[in-house]
Amino acid sequence: MGVMVENGIVKVGTPICVPSKEFVDIGIVTSIESNHKQIESARKGQEICIKLDPIPGESPKMFGRHFEADDMLVSKISRQSIDACKDYFRDDLIKADWALMVELKKLFQIL
């Protein structure tokens, strides 16, 4: 599915959800393409194509049924993923990425 990265970074392995549809989990990013080339991650402003596989143990979520073209797709974060970013990726993330992390913490009500 074609998407525009509006903020932050998307990486292979990222779980994706739709906050406007009761935070429905739609899958995990298993591949990213830009200009018909496989890439591991994409940053704000890039138009990319992502492939999502269903969350293991859950039924596949369908475009047009569980989410629509105008729904915002968001990386699903947790306290554990935030701590991992702090411990292992602190130097890879820029100030805007940390500001987005704060916004997502509020969205997901993570203390």
PDB file of C-alpha atoms in Angstrom:
ATOM      1  CA  MET A   1       0.000   0.000   0.000  1.00  0.00           C
ATOM      2  CA  GLY A   2       1.306   3.444  -0.875  1.00  0.00           C
ATOM      3  CA  VAL A   3       1.793   5.859   2.014  1.00  0.00           C
ATOM      4  CA  MET A   4       3.427   9.202   2.787  1.00  0.00           C
ATOM      5  CA  VAL A   5       5.539   9.323   5.934  1.00  0.00           C
ATOM      6  CA  GLU A   6       4.126  12.419   7.616  1.00  0.00           C
ATOM      7  CA  ASN A   7       6.318  12.372  10.706  1.00  0.00           C
ATOM      8  CA  GLY A   8       9.129  10.338  12.217  1.00  0.00           C
ATOM      9  CA  ILE A   9      10.522   7.095  10.823  1.00  0.00           C
ATOM     10  CA  VAL A  10       8.935   3.856   9.647  1.00  0.00           C
ATOM     11  CA  LYS A  11      11.048   0.697   9.759  1.00  0.00           C
ATOM     12  CA  VAL A  12      10.581  -2.926   8.806  1.00  0.00           C
ATOM     13  CA  GLY A  13       9.130  -4.715  11.845  1.00  0.00           C
ATOM     14  CA  THR A  14       7.044  -1.755  13.018  1.00  0.00           C
ATOM     15  CA  PRO A  15       3.526  -2.626  14.232  1.00  0.00           C
ATOM     16  CA  ILE A  16       0.915  -0.294  12.693  1.00  0.00           C
ATOM     17  CA  CYS A  17      -2.484   0.699  14.078  1.00  0.00           C
ATOM     18  CA  VAL A  18      -5.324   3.103  13.245  1.00  0.00           C
ATOM     19  CA  PRO A  19      -6.168   5.356  16.235  1.00  0.00           C
ATOM     20  CA  SER A  20      -9.374   6.684  14.616  1.00  0.00           C
ATOM     21  CA  LYS A  21     -10.758   3.119  14.427  1.00  0.00           C
ATOM     22  CA  GLU A  22     -10.396   2.273  18.125  1.00  0.00           C
ATOM     23  CA  PHE A  23      -6.648   1.658  17.707  1.00  0.00           C
ATOM     24  CA  VAL A  24      -7.234  -1.403  15.516  1.00  0.00           C
ATOM     25  CA  ASP A  25      -3.944  -3.222  14.843  1.00  0.00           C
ATOM     26  CA  ILE A  26      -3.690  -3.646  11.071  1.00  0.00           C
ATOM     27  CA  GLY A  27      -0.355  -5.420  10.841  1.00  0.00           C
ATOM     28  CA  ILE A  28       3.420  -5.346  10.964  1.00  0.00           C
ATOM     29  CA  VAL A  29       5.561  -3.684   8.285  1.00  0.00           C
ATOM     30  CA  THR A  30       7.377  -6.547   6.529  1.00  0.00           C
ATOM     31  CA  SER A  31       8.837  -4.594   3.608  1.00  0.00           C
ATOM     32  CA  ILE A  32       9.297  -1.025   2.406  1.00  0.00           C
ATOM     33  CA  GLU A  33       9.908   0.067  -1.192  1.00  0.00           C
ATOM     34  CA  SER A  34      10.907   3.424  -2.601  1.00  0.00           C
ATOM     35  CA  ASN A  35      11.181   3.808  -6.385  1.00  0.00           C
ATOM     36  CA  HIS A  36      10.876   0.018  -6.780  1.00  0.00           C
ATOM     37  CA  LYS A  37      13.852  -0.579  -4.459  1.00  0.00           C
ATOM     38  CA  GLN A  38      13.735  -2.343  -1.103  1.00  0.00           C
ATOM     39  CA  ILE A  39      14.715  -0.121   1.831  1.00  0.00           C
ATOM     40  CA  GLU A  40      14.858  -0.805   5.582  1.00  0.00           C
ATOM     41  CA  SER A  41      13.410   2.509   6.766  1.00  0.00           C
ATOM     42  CA  ALA A  42      11.862   5.759   5.563  1.00  0.00           C
ATOM     43  CA  ARG A  43      11.722   9.239   7.077  1.00  0.00           C
ATOM     44  CA  LYS A  44       9.298  12.138   7.083  1.00  0.00           C
ATOM     45  CA  GLY A  45       8.423  13.358   3.585  1.00  0.00           C
ATOM     46  CA  GLN A  46       9.093  10.107   1.726  1.00  0.00           C
ATOM     47  CA  GLU A  47       6.407   8.471  -0.402  1.00  0.00           C
ATOM     48  CA  ILE A  48       6.817   4.732  -0.039  1.00  0.00           C
ATOM     49  CA  CYS A  49       5.043   1.446  -0.491  1.00  0.00           C
ATOM     50  CA  ILE A  50       4.712  -0.762   2.585  1.00  0.00           C
ATOM     51  CA  LYS A  51       3.680  -4.380   2.906  1.00  0.00           C
ATOM     52  CA  LEU A  52       1.824  -5.288   6.079  1.00  0.00           C
ATOM     53  CA  ASP A  53       1.446  -8.818   7.392  1.00  0.00           C
ATOM     54  CA  PRO A  54      -1.249  -9.588   9.972  1.00  0.00           C
ATOM     55  CA  ILE A  55      -0.385  -9.647  13.654  1.00  0.00           C
ATOM     56  CA  PRO A  56       0.320 -13.326  14.498  1.00  0.00           C
ATOM     57  CA  GLY A  57      -2.813 -14.961  15.875  1.00  0.00           C
ATOM     58  CA  GLU A  58      -5.156 -12.259  14.565  1.00  0.00           C
ATOM     59  CA  SER A  59      -7.341 -12.244  11.491  1.00  0.00           C
ATOM     60  CA  PRO A  60      -6.092 -10.019   8.628  1.00  0.00           C
ATOM     61  CA  LYS A  61      -7.475  -6.473   8.603  1.00  0.00           C
ATOM     62  CA  MET A  62      -8.861  -5.353   5.262  1.00  0.00           C
ATOM     63  CA  PHE A  63      -8.594  -1.974   3.549  1.00  0.00           C
ATOM     64  CA  GLY A  64     -12.088  -0.565   3.071  1.00  0.00           C
ATOM     65  CA  ARG A  65     -13.497  -2.642   5.893  1.00  0.00           C
ATOM     66  CA  HIS A  66     -11.286  -2.034   8.937  1.00  0.00           C
ATOM     67  CA  PHE A  67      -9.636   1.188   7.746  1.00  0.00           C
ATOM     68  CA  GLU A  68      -9.967   3.715   4.898  1.00  0.00           C
ATOM     69  CA  ALA A  69      -7.653   5.756   2.661  1.00  0.00           C
ATOM     70  CA  ASP A  70      -8.067   8.886   4.792  1.00  0.00           C
ATOM     71  CA  ASP A  71      -7.243   7.141   8.098  1.00  0.00           C
ATOM     72  CA  MET A  72      -3.900   8.000   9.684  1.00  0.00           C
ATOM     73  CA  LEU A  73      -1.690   4.939  10.146  1.00  0.00           C
ATOM     74  CA  VAL A  74       0.454   5.172  13.271  1.00  0.00           C
ATOM     75  CA  SER A  75       3.378   3.184  14.666  1.00  0.00           C
ATOM     76  CA  LYS A  76       2.104   1.364  17.728  1.00  0.00           C
ATOM     77  CA  ILE A  77       4.461   2.107  20.590  1.00  0.00           C
ATOM     78  CA  SER A  78       4.667   0.747  24.124  1.00  0.00           C
ATOM     79  CA  ARG A  79       6.674   1.534  27.237  1.00  0.00           C
ATOM     80  CA  GLN A  80       9.085  -1.235  26.167  1.00  0.00           C
ATOM     81  CA  SER A  81       9.597   0.226  22.672  1.00  0.00           C
ATOM     82  CA  ILE A  82      10.203   3.703  24.122  1.00  0.00           C
ATOM     83  CA  ASP A  83      12.793   2.296  26.536  1.00  0.00           C
ATOM     84  CA  ALA A  84      14.484   0.388  23.674  1.00  0.00           C
ATOM     85  CA  CYS A  85      14.726   3.630  21.653  1.00  0.00           C
ATOM     86  CA  LYS A  86      16.314   5.372  24.633  1.00  0.00           C
ATOM     87  CA  ASP A  87      18.761   2.529  25.269  1.00  0.00           C
ATOM     88  CA  TYR A  88      19.768   1.554  21.728  1.00  0.00           C
ATOM     89  CA  PHE A  89      18.760   4.290  19.267  1.00  0.00           C
ATOM     90  CA  ARG A  90      19.219   7.531  21.212  1.00  0.00           C
ATOM     91  CA  ASP A  91      21.888   8.797  18.789  1.00  0.00           C
ATOM     92  CA  ASP A  92      19.880   7.786  15.687  1.00  0.00           C
ATOM     93  CA  LEU A  93      16.824   9.872  16.580  1.00  0.00           C
ATOM     94  CA  ILE A  94      16.642  13.627  16.027  1.00  0.00           C
ATOM     95  CA  LYS A  95      14.820  16.158  18.192  1.00  0.00           C
ATOM     96  CA  ALA A  96      11.672  15.973  16.013  1.00  0.00           C
ATOM     97  CA  ASP A  97      11.590  12.175  16.486  1.00  0.00           C
ATOM     98  CA  TRP A  98      11.641  12.573  20.272  1.00  0.00           C
ATOM     99  CA  ALA A  99       8.879  15.219  20.049  1.00  0.00           C
ATOM    100  CA  LEU A 100       6.792  12.735  18.055  1.00  0.00           C
ATOM    101  CA  MET A 101       7.483  10.090  20.707  1.00  0.00           C
ATOM    102  CA  VAL A 102       6.011  12.451  23.328  1.00  0.00           C
ATOM    103  CA  GLU A 103       2.904  12.964  21.139  1.00  0.00           C
ATOM    104  CA  LEU A 104       2.502   9.208  20.681  1.00  0.00           C
ATOM    105  CA  LYS A 105       2.910   8.622  24.429  1.00  0.00           C
ATOM    106  CA  LYS A 106      -0.064  10.944  24.985  1.00  0.00           C
ATOM    107  CA  LEU A 107      -2.076   9.308  22.191  1.00  0.00           C
ATOM    108  CA  PHE A 108      -1.503   5.817  23.620  1.00  0.00           C
ATOM    109  CA  GLN A 109      -1.749   7.067  27.235  1.00  0.00           C
ATOM    110  CA  ILE A 110       1.656   5.668  28.182  1.00  0.00           C
ATOM    111  CA  LEU A 111       3.023   6.896  31.499  1.00  0.00           C
TER     112      LEU A 111
END
